[in-house]
Short mmCIF file of C-alpha atoms in Angstrom, two decimals:
data_model
loop_
_atom_site.label_atom_id
_atom_site.label_comp_id
_atom_site.label_asym_id
_atom_site.label_seq_id
_atom_site.Cartn_x
_atom_site.Cartn_y
_atom_site.Cartn_z
CA MET A 121 -73.95 35.57 9.80
CA THR A 122 -71.87 37.21 12.17
CA MET A 123 -70.58 40.40 12.22
CA GLY A 124 -67.39 39.31 14.07
CA LYS A 125 -66.69 38.08 17.49
CA LEU A 126 -66.36 40.12 20.78
CA LEU A 127 -65.26 39.56 24.00
CA VAL A 128 -66.51 42.34 26.89
CA VAL A 129 -64.67 42.31 30.07
CA ASP A 130 -66.56 44.52 33.06
CA ASP A 131 -66.41 43.56 36.35
CA ASP A 132 -69.98 45.00 36.66
CA GLU A 133 -72.52 42.83 35.74
CA LEU A 134 -75.41 45.36 35.03
CA THR A 135 -72.39 47.10 32.61
CA ARG A 136 -71.15 43.94 30.98
CA GLU A 137 -75.19 42.89 30.06
CA ILE A 138 -75.65 46.18 29.00
CA LEU A 139 -72.50 46.52 26.20
CA ALA A 140 -73.27 42.52 25.22
CA SER A 141 -77.37 43.20 24.61
CA ILE A 142 -75.73 46.40 22.37
CA LEU A 143 -73.22 45.04 20.24
CA GLU A 144 -75.51 41.87 19.90
CA ALA A 145 -78.22 44.01 18.28
CA GLU A 146 -75.61 45.22 15.79
CA GLY A 147 -75.07 41.81 14.84
CA TYR A 148 -71.98 40.49 16.71
CA GLU A 149 -71.23 37.59 18.72
CA VAL A 150 -70.18 38.16 22.48
CA GLN A 151 -68.37 36.70 25.27
CA GLN A 152 -68.23 38.05 28.87
CA ALA A 153 -65.64 38.01 31.46
CA GLU A 154 -65.75 39.70 34.90
CA ASN A 155 -62.22 40.84 35.55
CA GLY A 156 -59.32 40.65 33.06
CA LYS A 157 -57.70 38.03 35.38
CA LYS A 158 -60.79 35.86 33.54
CA ALA A 159 -60.32 37.52 30.15
CA TYR A 160 -56.82 36.33 29.98
CA GLU A 161 -57.29 32.87 31.11
CA PHE A 162 -60.31 32.75 28.07
CA LEU A 163 -57.88 34.94 25.19
CA LYS A 164 -55.55 32.05 26.29
CA SER A 165 -57.39 29.06 24.70
CA ASN A 166 -59.71 30.81 22.37
CA ALA A 167 -57.62 33.22 19.97
CA ASP A 168 -60.40 33.86 16.97
CA VAL A 169 -61.87 36.93 19.12
CA ASP A 170 -62.10 39.59 16.42
CA LEU A 171 -62.20 42.47 19.06
CA ILE A 172 -62.11 43.31 23.18
CA VAL A 173 -64.43 45.78 25.07
CA CYS A 174 -62.91 45.96 28.30
CA ASP A 175 -62.98 48.11 31.48
CA ILE A 176 -60.23 50.25 33.21
CA ASN A 177 -60.56 49.25 37.18
CA MET A 178 -61.22 45.70 37.92
CA PRO A 179 -60.03 43.84 40.66
CA GLU A 180 -57.22 41.06 40.26
CA MET A 181 -56.29 42.48 36.96
CA ASP A 182 -56.92 45.65 35.50
CA GLY A 183 -57.47 46.77 32.26
CA ILE A 184 -53.67 48.34 31.81
CA GLU A 185 -51.98 44.90 32.78
CA LEU A 186 -54.55 42.81 30.49
CA ILE A 187 -53.44 45.28 27.47
CA SER A 188 -49.69 44.38 28.42
CA LEU A 189 -50.18 40.69 28.62
CA LEU A 190 -52.16 40.45 25.60
CA ARG A 191 -49.68 42.59 23.73
CA GLY A 192 -46.44 40.84 25.33
CA GLU A 193 -47.05 37.63 26.77
CA LEU A 194 -50.01 36.39 24.40
CA ALA A 195 -48.56 38.65 21.31
CA SER A 196 -51.81 39.05 20.04
CA GLU A 197 -52.57 42.24 17.96
CA THR A 198 -56.54 41.81 18.70
CA PRO A 199 -57.94 45.14 18.62
CA LEU A 200 -59.02 46.33 22.53
CA ILE A 201 -61.34 49.15 23.54
CA VAL A 202 -61.04 50.59 27.02
CA LEU A 203 -63.65 52.33 29.18
CA SER A 204 -64.02 54.46 32.34
CA GLY A 205 -66.38 55.43 34.26
CA ASN A 206 -64.14 59.00 34.72
CA ASP A 207 -62.34 61.39 32.14
CA GLN A 208 -58.97 60.49 33.43
CA VAL A 209 -56.40 61.72 30.72
CA ALA A 210 -53.26 60.25 32.23
CA VAL A 211 -55.09 57.04 32.20
CA ALA A 212 -56.66 57.12 28.40
CA ILE A 213 -52.29 58.00 27.05
CA GLU A 214 -50.91 55.03 29.25
CA ALA A 215 -53.88 52.76 27.87
CA ILE A 216 -53.20 54.26 24.44
CA ASN A 217 -49.58 53.83 24.83
CA LYS A 218 -49.83 50.19 25.96
CA GLY A 219 -52.01 49.29 22.79
CA ALA A 220 -55.58 50.46 23.22
CA SER A 221 -57.25 51.24 19.91
CA ALA A 222 -60.04 53.53 21.70
CA TYR A 223 -60.57 55.41 25.27
CA LEU A 224 -64.31 55.92 25.98
CA ILE A 225 -66.13 57.45 28.71
CA LYS A 226 -69.14 55.08 30.36
CA ASP A 227 -72.10 58.13 30.26
CA GLU A 228 -75.09 58.04 28.81
CA ASN A 229 -74.20 58.03 25.12
CA ILE A 230 -72.36 54.93 25.29
CA ASP A 231 -74.75 52.89 23.42
CA GLN A 232 -74.06 54.98 20.79
CA THR A 233 -70.11 55.56 21.21
CA VAL A 234 -69.41 52.07 21.75
CA SER A 235 -70.76 50.91 18.41
CA ILE A 236 -69.44 53.15 16.56
CA ALA A 237 -65.87 52.35 18.00
CA VAL A 238 -66.16 48.96 17.61
CA GLU A 239 -66.85 49.83 14.12
CA GLN A 240 -64.06 51.85 13.22
CA ALA A 241 -61.66 49.27 15.37
CA LEU A 242 -62.53 46.58 13.04
CA ASP A 243 -62.41 48.17 9.72
CA LYS A 244 -59.13 49.30 10.66
CA LYS A 245 -58.62 45.61 11.55
CA ARG A 246 -59.62 44.60 8.03
CA ILE A 247 -57.53 46.96 6.47
CA ILE A 248 -54.09 45.99 8.14
CA ASP A 249 -55.21 42.58 7.56
CA GLU A 250 -56.21 42.90 3.72
CA ASN A 251 -52.75 44.82 3.70
CA ARG A 252 -50.64 42.14 5.55
CA GLU A 253 -51.49 39.72 3.07
CA LEU A 254 -51.41 41.76 -0.28
CA MET A 255 -48.04 42.32 1.27
CA GLU A 256 -47.52 38.65 1.32
CA ALA A 257 -48.74 38.32 -2.00
CA ILE A 258 -46.54 40.79 -3.17
CA GLN A 259 -43.09 39.15 -1.77
CA VAL A 260 -44.75 35.35 -3.33
CA LYS A 261 -45.26 37.18 -6.67
CA ASN A 262 -41.36 39.07 -6.27
CA LYS A 263 -39.86 35.91 -5.10
CA GLU A 264 -41.49 33.76 -8.11
CA LEU A 265 -40.08 36.75 -10.37
CA SER A 266 -36.88 36.00 -8.88
CA GLY A 267 -37.16 32.63 -9.43
CA ILE A 268 -38.23 32.95 -13.16
CA VAL A 269 -35.13 35.35 -13.71
CA HIS A 270 -32.94 33.23 -12.43
CA THR A 271 -34.92 29.99 -13.92
CA MET A 272 -34.51 31.40 -17.65
CA THR A 273 -30.58 32.31 -17.06
CA ASP A 274 -30.33 28.92 -15.96
CA VAL A 275 -32.05 27.98 -18.86
CA GLY A 276 -30.14 29.82 -21.63
CA THR A 277 -27.19 28.26 -19.90
CA SER A 278 -28.19 24.74 -19.81
CA LEU A 279 -29.89 24.40 -23.37
CA SER A 280 -26.30 25.53 -24.56
CA SER A 281 -24.63 23.07 -22.74
CA LYS A 282 -26.31 19.93 -24.18
CA ASP A 283 -25.16 18.08 -27.03
CA SER A 284 -27.51 15.32 -27.58
CA THR A 285 -31.20 16.33 -28.48
CA ARG A 286 -32.98 13.76 -25.97
CA GLU A 287 -30.40 15.42 -23.26
CA LEU A 288 -31.79 19.01 -24.10
CA LEU A 289 -35.15 17.77 -24.31
CA ASP A 290 -35.22 16.71 -20.82
CA VAL A 291 -33.49 20.06 -19.85
CA VAL A 292 -36.18 21.73 -21.25
CA ILE A 293 -39.17 19.80 -19.95
CA GLU A 294 -37.15 20.38 -16.15
CA CYS A 295 -37.42 24.14 -17.21
CA GLY A 296 -40.84 24.13 -17.96
CA LYS A 297 -41.74 22.75 -14.41
CA ARG A 298 -39.48 24.74 -12.63
CA LEU A 299 -41.41 27.95 -13.95
CA THR A 300 -44.89 27.27 -13.46
CA ASN A 301 -44.53 24.91 -10.74
CA SER A 302 -46.28 22.07 -12.28
CA GLN A 303 -46.31 18.28 -11.67
CA GLY A 304 -44.96 17.08 -15.15
CA GLY A 305 -44.71 17.57 -18.50
CA ILE A 306 -44.29 15.99 -22.26
CA LEU A 307 -42.11 17.43 -25.31
CA TYR A 308 -43.70 16.58 -28.40
CA LEU A 309 -41.19 16.91 -31.77
CA ALA A 310 -42.88 17.72 -34.98
CA ASP A 311 -42.97 14.73 -38.00
CA GLY A 312 -44.56 16.10 -41.18
CA ASP A 313 -48.03 16.50 -39.85
CA LYS A 314 -47.81 14.39 -36.81
CA LEU A 315 -46.21 14.97 -32.96
CA VAL A 316 -44.30 12.16 -31.77
CA PRO A 317 -43.34 12.26 -28.56
CA LYS A 318 -39.80 12.62 -27.48
CA ALA A 319 -39.26 13.25 -24.02
CA TRP A 320 -41.78 13.12 -20.36
CA SER A 321 -40.98 13.69 -17.19
CA LEU A 322 -44.55 11.99 -15.38
CA GLY A 323 -43.08 10.65 -12.38
CA SER A 324 -42.76 7.09 -13.27
CA GLU A 325 -39.82 6.55 -15.29
CA GLU A 326 -41.17 3.08 -16.55
CA VAL A 327 -44.08 5.12 -18.81
CA ASN A 328 -43.16 5.80 -22.08
CA PRO A 329 -45.12 7.67 -24.22
CA THR A 330 -43.79 6.35 -27.56
CA SER A 331 -45.56 3.01 -26.50
CA MET A 332 -48.66 4.75 -26.30
CA ASP A 333 -51.41 6.18 -28.52
CA LEU A 334 -51.14 9.38 -28.39
CA THR A 335 -52.87 11.00 -31.94
CA GLY A 336 -55.81 11.94 -30.06
CA ASN A 337 -54.31 14.45 -27.60
CA ARG A 338 -55.96 17.37 -28.83
CA PRO A 339 -54.65 20.14 -26.98
CA ALA A 340 -51.36 19.57 -28.38
CA GLN A 341 -52.19 19.59 -31.55
CA SER A 342 -54.68 22.87 -31.50
CA SER A 343 -51.74 24.26 -30.23
CA GLN A 344 -49.12 22.82 -33.03
CA GLU A 345 -51.75 23.88 -35.94
CA ARG A 346 -52.81 27.08 -34.29
CA GLY A 347 -49.28 28.29 -33.34
CA LEU A 348 -50.46 29.29 -29.76
CA PRO A 349 -50.71 28.60 -26.57
CA VAL A 350 -53.55 26.53 -25.51
CA ILE A 351 -54.61 26.15 -21.42
CA ILE A 352 -57.44 24.03 -20.09
CA ASP A 353 -57.99 24.89 -16.02
CA ASN A 354 -60.22 21.86 -15.67
CA LEU A 355 -59.44 18.85 -18.00
CA ASP A 356 -62.57 17.43 -15.99
CA GLU A 357 -65.14 19.53 -17.34
CA CYS A 358 -63.17 20.72 -21.15
CA THR A 359 -65.73 19.86 -23.76
CA SER A 360 -63.63 21.75 -26.65
CA LEU A 361 -61.18 19.35 -26.75
CA ASP A 362 -60.85 15.81 -26.35
CA VAL A 363 -58.57 15.51 -23.32
CA GLU A 364 -59.38 12.15 -22.83
CA ALA A 365 -56.17 10.60 -24.81
CA ILE A 366 -53.60 12.73 -22.29
CA LYS A 367 -55.58 11.72 -19.21
CA LYS A 368 -54.96 8.42 -19.37
CA TYR A 369 -51.76 8.81 -20.35
CA CYS A 370 -51.06 10.87 -17.23
CA GLN A 371 -52.99 8.06 -15.25
CA THR A 372 -51.06 5.64 -16.42
CA GLY A 373 -47.95 7.36 -15.36
CA GLY A 374 -49.29 7.97 -12.00
CA LEU A 375 -50.54 11.20 -12.61
CA ALA A 376 -54.29 12.39 -12.42
CA ALA A 377 -54.49 15.24 -15.02
CA LYS A 378 -56.35 18.22 -13.64
CA SER A 379 -55.08 21.46 -15.74
CA LEU A 380 -53.01 21.67 -18.87
CA LEU A 381 -50.58 24.33 -20.66
CA ALA A 382 -49.28 23.48 -24.52
CA VAL A 383 -47.16 25.78 -25.96
CA PRO A 384 -45.86 25.62 -29.89
CA LEU A 385 -41.86 25.53 -29.93
CA LYS A 386 -41.19 28.03 -32.90
CA GLY A 387 -38.58 28.03 -34.97
CA THR A 388 -36.35 30.74 -37.00
CA GLU A 389 -38.89 30.57 -40.02
CA GLY A 390 -42.25 30.71 -37.34
CA PHE A 391 -43.27 26.99 -38.24
CA SER A 392 -43.63 24.86 -35.06
CA VAL A 393 -40.79 22.29 -34.43
CA GLY A 394 -43.02 20.54 -31.44
CA VAL A 395 -45.02 21.24 -28.41
CA LEU A 396 -44.09 21.78 -24.92
CA GLN A 397 -47.00 20.07 -22.66
CA LEU A 398 -47.07 20.73 -18.98
CA ILE A 399 -49.53 19.01 -16.45
CA ASN A 400 -51.23 20.55 -13.38
CA ALA A 401 -50.10 23.76 -12.45
CA GLN A 402 -49.09 23.31 -8.50
CA GLY A 403 -48.58 26.88 -7.52
CA LYS A 404 -50.58 28.34 -4.66
CA LEU A 405 -51.79 32.23 -3.48
CA HIS A 406 -53.49 32.44 -0.22
CA GLY A 407 -53.02 28.77 0.37
CA LYS A 408 -55.34 28.36 -2.68
CA VAL A 409 -53.60 25.83 -5.78
CA MET A 410 -53.47 28.46 -8.96
CA PRO A 411 -54.28 27.00 -12.17
CA PHE A 412 -52.30 27.82 -15.42
CA ASN A 413 -52.20 31.62 -16.07
CA GLU A 414 -51.61 33.79 -18.94
CA GLY A 415 -48.59 34.48 -16.81
CA HIS A 416 -47.58 30.71 -17.16
CA SER A 417 -48.35 31.52 -21.03
CA ARG A 418 -46.05 33.73 -21.44
CA TYR A 419 -43.19 32.01 -19.39
CA ILE A 420 -43.40 29.35 -21.70
CA GLU A 421 -43.73 30.70 -24.90
CA SER A 422 -40.25 32.75 -23.81
CA LEU A 423 -38.82 29.31 -23.19
CA ALA A 424 -39.81 27.38 -26.08
CA ALA A 425 -38.56 30.20 -28.12
CA GLN A 426 -34.64 29.57 -26.97
CA ALA A 427 -35.27 25.89 -27.02
CA ALA A 428 -36.62 25.92 -30.56
CA LEU A 429 -33.88 27.64 -31.85
CA VAL A 430 -31.17 25.37 -29.79
CA ILE A 431 -33.20 22.51 -31.01
CA GLU A 432 -32.66 23.48 -34.27
CA ASN A 433 -28.79 24.20 -34.51
CA THR A 434 -28.45 20.92 -32.15
CA ARG A 435 -30.36 19.12 -35.01
CA LEU A 436 -28.25 20.72 -38.04
CA HIS A 437 -24.83 19.90 -35.48
CA GLU A 438 -26.26 16.27 -35.57
CA GLU A 439 -26.74 16.17 -38.80
CA ASN A 440 -23.62 17.72 -39.81
CA ILE A 441 -21.57 15.06 -37.18
CA ARG A 442 -23.54 12.35 -38.91
CA ALA A 443 -22.62 13.61 -42.58
CA THR A 444 -18.76 13.77 -41.31
CA ARG A 445 -18.39 10.55 -39.58
CA LEU A 446 -19.87 9.12 -43.48
CA SER A 447 -17.05 11.36 -45.29
CA ALA A 448 -14.77 10.18 -42.95
CA LEU A 449 -15.80 6.65 -43.09
CA GLY A 450 -16.03 6.75 -46.98
CA GLU A 451 -12.33 8.70 -46.84
CA GLY A 452 -11.21 5.57 -44.25
CA ILE A 453 -12.31 2.94 -46.66
CA ALA A 454 -11.32 4.88 -50.01
CA GLY A 455 -7.82 4.85 -48.07
CA ALA A 456 -7.66 1.25 -46.92
CA ALA A 457 -8.77 0.13 -49.89
CA HIS A 458 -5.87 2.44 -52.04
CA CYS A 459 -3.42 0.99 -49.54
CA VAL A 460 -4.12 -2.95 -49.99
CA LYS A 461 -4.77 -2.46 -53.54
CA ASN A 462 -1.07 -1.21 -53.05
CA ILE A 463 -0.01 -4.22 -51.37
CA LEU A 464 -1.79 -6.57 -53.49
CA THR A 465 -0.17 -4.87 -56.37
CA GLY A 466 3.06 -5.60 -54.97
CA PHE A 467 2.00 -9.61 -53.98
CA ASP A 468 1.43 -9.97 -58.00
CA GLY A 469 4.55 -8.76 -58.70
CA GLY A 470 6.33 -10.43 -56.16
CA ARG A 471 4.62 -14.00 -57.48
CA TYR A 472 5.10 -13.20 -60.63
CA ILE A 473 9.04 -12.73 -60.78
CA LEU A 474 9.07 -16.14 -57.84
CA ASP A 475 7.38 -18.06 -60.57
CA VAL A 476 9.31 -16.78 -63.81
CA GLY A 477 12.67 -17.72 -61.37
CA LEU A 478 10.97 -20.98 -60.48
CA LYS A 479 10.37 -21.85 -64.24
CA LYS A 480 14.26 -20.99 -65.51
CA GLY A 481 15.94 -21.78 -62.51
CA LYS A 482 17.49 -18.99 -61.86
CA MET A 483 17.69 -17.90 -57.90
CA GLU A 484 18.24 -14.94 -57.88
CA LYS A 485 14.66 -13.77 -59.32
CA VAL A 486 13.48 -16.16 -56.66
CA GLU A 487 14.64 -14.59 -54.06
CA GLN A 488 13.99 -11.05 -55.17
CA GLY A 489 10.27 -12.17 -55.54
CA TRP A 490 10.57 -13.88 -52.39
CA ASP A 491 11.58 -10.70 -50.94
CA MET A 492 8.75 -8.67 -52.49
CA LEU A 493 6.09 -11.15 -50.68
CA LYS A 494 8.03 -10.76 -47.44
CA ARG A 495 8.10 -7.35 -48.00
CA ASN A 496 4.32 -6.52 -49.07
CA SER A 497 3.14 -8.92 -46.03
CA ASP A 498 4.82 -7.14 -43.69
CA ILE A 499 3.55 -3.89 -44.34
CA LEU A 500 -0.28 -5.89 -44.74
CA LYS A 501 0.35 -7.04 -41.31
CA GLN A 502 1.45 -3.20 -39.90
CA LEU A 503 -1.51 -1.81 -42.20
CA VAL A 504 -3.61 -4.25 -39.58
CA LEU A 505 -2.20 -3.54 -36.53
CA ASP A 506 -2.43 0.21 -36.83
CA MET A 507 -6.33 0.07 -38.44
CA LEU A 508 -7.19 -1.51 -34.65
CA ASP A 509 -5.29 0.64 -33.07
CA TYR A 510 -6.36 3.73 -34.60
CA SER A 511 -10.01 2.64 -34.72
CA LYS A 512 -10.61 1.35 -31.11
CA ALA A 513 -11.04 3.19 -27.95
CA ARG A 514 -7.60 2.24 -25.62
CA THR A 515 -6.97 2.76 -21.89
CA PRO A 516 -3.62 3.14 -21.38
CA GLU A 517 -1.53 0.02 -19.24
CA PHE A 518 0.28 2.65 -16.75
CA SER A 519 3.84 1.41 -15.31
CA GLU A 520 6.89 3.15 -14.24
CA THR A 521 8.98 3.24 -17.39
CA ASP A 522 12.71 3.99 -18.04
CA VAL A 523 12.60 6.39 -21.23
CA ASN A 524 16.24 6.16 -21.50
CA GLU A 525 15.73 2.45 -21.89
CA LEU A 526 13.43 2.59 -24.72
CA CYS A 527 15.02 4.92 -27.25
CA GLU A 528 18.82 2.98 -26.36
CA ASN A 529 16.38 -0.14 -27.89
CA ILE A 530 14.73 1.89 -30.57
CA ALA A 531 18.13 2.83 -31.57
CA SER A 532 19.49 -0.35 -31.67
CA LEU A 533 16.98 -1.80 -33.54
CA GLU A 534 17.29 0.76 -36.33
CA LYS A 535 21.17 1.12 -36.19
CA GLU A 536 21.53 -1.61 -39.10
CA LYS A 537 18.65 0.09 -40.97
CA ALA A 538 20.34 3.55 -40.78
CA HIS A 539 23.92 2.28 -41.86
CA GLU A 540 22.44 0.53 -45.19
CA LYS A 541 22.12 4.46 -46.37
CA ASN A 542 25.15 5.00 -45.25
CA ALA A 543 23.57 7.02 -42.33
CA GLU A 544 23.49 6.56 -38.08
CA VAL A 545 21.05 7.05 -35.06
CA VAL A 546 22.70 9.18 -32.56
CA LEU A 547 21.99 9.17 -28.75
CA SER A 548 21.96 12.20 -27.07
CA LEU A 549 19.83 11.07 -23.60
CA GLU A 550 19.41 13.56 -20.61
CA GLU A 551 21.64 11.60 -17.74
CA ASN A 552 19.70 10.14 -14.74
CA LEU A 553 16.27 10.84 -16.48
CA CYS A 554 13.30 10.70 -14.59
CA LYS A 555 11.26 7.62 -14.53
CA ALA A 556 7.67 8.30 -15.87
CA THR A 557 4.54 6.41 -15.62
CA ILE A 558 3.57 5.71 -18.93
CA ASP A 559 2.35 2.36 -20.86
CA GLY A 560 5.94 1.19 -22.26
CA LYS A 561 5.07 -0.98 -25.15
CA ALA A 562 2.63 1.68 -26.68
CA ILE A 563 4.95 4.63 -26.06
CA TYR A 564 7.78 2.32 -27.42
CA ARG A 565 5.57 2.08 -30.62
CA ALA A 566 5.25 5.37 -31.37
CA ILE A 567 8.69 6.16 -31.01
CA LEU A 568 9.68 3.43 -33.05
CA ASN A 569 7.18 4.74 -35.51
CA LEU A 570 9.03 8.10 -35.86
CA VAL A 571 12.50 6.86 -35.92
CA GLY A 572 11.37 4.43 -38.70
CA ASN A 573 10.15 7.41 -40.53
CA ALA A 574 12.99 9.30 -40.13
CA VAL A 575 15.58 6.90 -40.99
CA ASP A 576 13.12 6.22 -44.38
CA ALA A 577 13.78 10.14 -45.17
CA LEU A 578 17.01 10.21 -45.48
CA PRO A 579 18.79 10.20 -48.81
CA GLU A 580 20.89 7.01 -49.98
CA THR A 581 24.21 9.42 -49.33
CA GLY A 582 24.00 8.96 -45.79
CA GLY A 583 22.63 11.66 -43.16
CA SER A 584 21.75 11.37 -39.45
CA VAL A 585 18.46 10.77 -37.04
CA THR A 586 19.15 12.17 -33.40
CA ILE A 587 17.03 10.72 -30.48
CA SER A 588 17.07 13.11 -27.35
CA THR A 589 15.09 13.14 -24.07
CA LYS A 590 14.77 15.81 -21.43
CA CYS A 591 13.22 16.23 -17.83
CA PHE A 592 11.12 19.34 -16.60
CA THR A 593 10.27 18.79 -13.03
CA GLU A 594 8.93 22.59 -12.55
CA THR A 595 6.03 21.73 -15.16
CA ASN A 596 6.39 17.44 -14.37
CA GLU A 597 6.41 16.46 -18.05
CA LEU A 598 9.33 15.02 -20.31
CA THR A 599 10.23 15.45 -24.19
CA ILE A 600 10.90 12.38 -26.39
CA THR A 601 12.52 14.45 -29.48
CA VAL A 602 13.09 12.63 -32.69
CA ALA A 603 15.60 14.80 -35.25
CA ASP A 604 16.61 14.54 -38.97
CA THR A 605 18.38 15.52 -41.41
CA GLY A 606 16.63 14.07 -44.43
CA CYS A 607 14.44 15.35 -46.91
CA GLY A 608 11.68 17.29 -44.46
CA ILE A 609 7.95 18.12 -45.45
CA ALA A 610 6.76 20.42 -47.88
CA ALA A 611 4.52 23.31 -45.89
CA GLU A 612 1.45 21.85 -47.82
CA ASN A 613 2.08 18.53 -46.18
CA LEU A 614 2.50 19.64 -42.54
CA GLU A 615 -1.29 19.90 -41.69
CA ASN A 616 -2.21 16.65 -43.44
CA ILE A 617 0.62 13.96 -42.29
CA PHE A 618 -1.34 13.10 -39.03
CA LYS A 619 -4.46 12.13 -41.17
CA PRO A 620 -5.20 8.32 -41.59
CA PHE A 621 -3.78 7.02 -44.77
CA PHE A 622 -1.90 10.31 -45.58
CA SER A 623 1.71 9.42 -46.73
CA THR A 624 4.85 10.44 -48.72
CA LYS A 625 6.16 7.75 -48.81
CA GLY A 626 5.01 6.01 -51.80
CA ALA A 627 3.15 2.93 -52.51
CA LYS A 628 5.81 0.49 -51.21
CA GLN A 629 6.91 1.78 -47.71
CA GLY A 630 4.23 3.49 -46.24
CA THR A 631 0.41 2.62 -44.86
CA GLY A 632 -0.34 6.28 -44.14
CA LEU A 633 -1.56 5.06 -40.69
CA GLY A 634 1.74 5.02 -38.64
CA LEU A 635 1.53 9.32 -37.39
CA ALA A 636 -2.63 9.27 -37.03
CA VAL A 637 -1.46 5.70 -34.50
CA THR A 638 1.40 7.95 -33.01
CA GLN A 639 -0.90 10.83 -32.24
CA LYS A 640 -3.50 9.07 -31.18
CA VAL A 641 -1.08 7.49 -28.45
CA ILE A 642 0.43 10.53 -27.17
CA GLY A 643 -3.01 11.78 -27.21
CA GLU A 644 -4.25 8.64 -24.73
CA HIS A 645 -1.68 10.14 -22.34
CA GLY A 646 -2.07 13.64 -22.09
CA GLY A 647 0.59 14.48 -24.00
CA SER A 648 1.06 16.42 -26.86
CA LEU A 649 3.40 15.62 -30.30
CA THR A 650 4.57 18.55 -32.70
CA VAL A 651 6.33 18.65 -35.45
CA GLU A 652 8.93 21.12 -37.63
CA SER A 653 10.33 20.83 -40.76
CA GLU A 654 12.73 22.36 -43.86
CA LEU A 655 12.47 21.09 -47.15
CA GLN A 656 16.25 19.29 -47.97
CA LYS A 657 17.14 20.21 -44.24
CA GLY A 658 15.17 17.87 -42.03
CA THR A 659 12.28 17.49 -39.57
CA THR A 660 11.95 17.46 -35.65
CA PHE A 661 9.53 16.03 -33.82
CA VAL A 662 9.16 16.48 -30.24
CA ILE A 663 6.35 14.03 -27.92
CA THR A 664 5.88 15.82 -24.44
CA LEU A 665 4.16 13.29 -21.63
CA PRO A 666 3.44 14.00 -18.53
CA LEU A 667 5.49 12.32 -15.68
CA GLU A 668 2.33 11.27 -13.69
CA PRO A 669 -1.40 10.41 -15.97
CA LYS A 670 -3.54 13.29 -15.63
#
């Protein structure tokens, strides 16, 4: 094995041969050049020379010029030892300043001095190269650690921003891949004593681990059972655990599994809620692919601890949502059933009075029974319409609308109903009110519902309902206010009036869905609905709508 490749440059052939013989005897591979120009041409096409031994005084190109070209044009850091037949201090200083490693005199001890100088120069070169590699490795590690810090910061943000378990699991896998620079991953959640694959990233989106038998995936099971990470550097040579199931699955996804890291996701009680399994670390050091190591394991354990906590919280959140939905569904069904029951009671009463009137030929009873049937039929119709409006998602049909005109039409419609109570509907509309781009039909029903409720709240002795409008150009909004001088709403009921099937009107008048539907319509427009009320003085509802859709 050669100790290094050297180039000897001297115009004297005998000197070249002597130097080459000395250095070859030491185990070096030696090339020769008769002057600086020949050496320069050789070096331009042969960059793998470890050291140059060069004479100072040569024809065509001397040693000083060769050093300048080597350090300048060729940008080479190859060590260069200069030789001279004379002890010339100025020349020696110039050579050293130009970048020479050493300056030797050609005397009777040249065989010893050149061997020592070459060995020292090569040792120095090795130290410099090793330091450079070490610095590069440190820079790579610092970059890796910096990336890990950023990744772990991103992990906390990403995990806390996900609402569903599946989104969360996908984020955990991607973060794990980034932390270890790995090719793929599978995340299992515990279901009793079993591990069920719930999320995966292996290149092929068509591969679904839930359709494969992974019960033989011993690395993940071992990590789950022991509560410790499992690292396998080479799956092909693994004999301690059965890895065929995971290798087969990865191969189906187009990934040849070579190495593996499995880490348990420990929950708050110390029990594992699942396992994160990463495939094929791809990090490199000095050009070599590095397998999973203890550093990777620590990073993923930190990730797994965060993920387990968030997964538990997300599961609890989803369970609460399901419970809330079931509770809301139960309340909705109960409310609807109660409302329908009251309507049916009204139908039974109207039918009974109608039958009595027909049998006894009393028209006033017939009219009374028929009125009850019509009234309850209208309530049933309104209930069905309100339930449809409240339950389905709806996109408003926007168009430029004259809100004052809507209010005038509603006032005209409700005027007769108000007169029956010796009351009036008053309009206080802003002149030249700015046009609004809204769903006119939906807003008409919302205002009509508020005005209808206001008239219902008036006593039989009279009162008033005032409808007013106002435009606010600085906020690009308008308001519609419906104020009555009726009975008012008790403070304890104000927080419930927008809940479905809540009503203070009694069974004969309301469905309990009107205000819920009104609030929903206003919300779909990006607006708001507020209320103020005082018992025996009246209630004021304010609709605020943007002039343009948000």
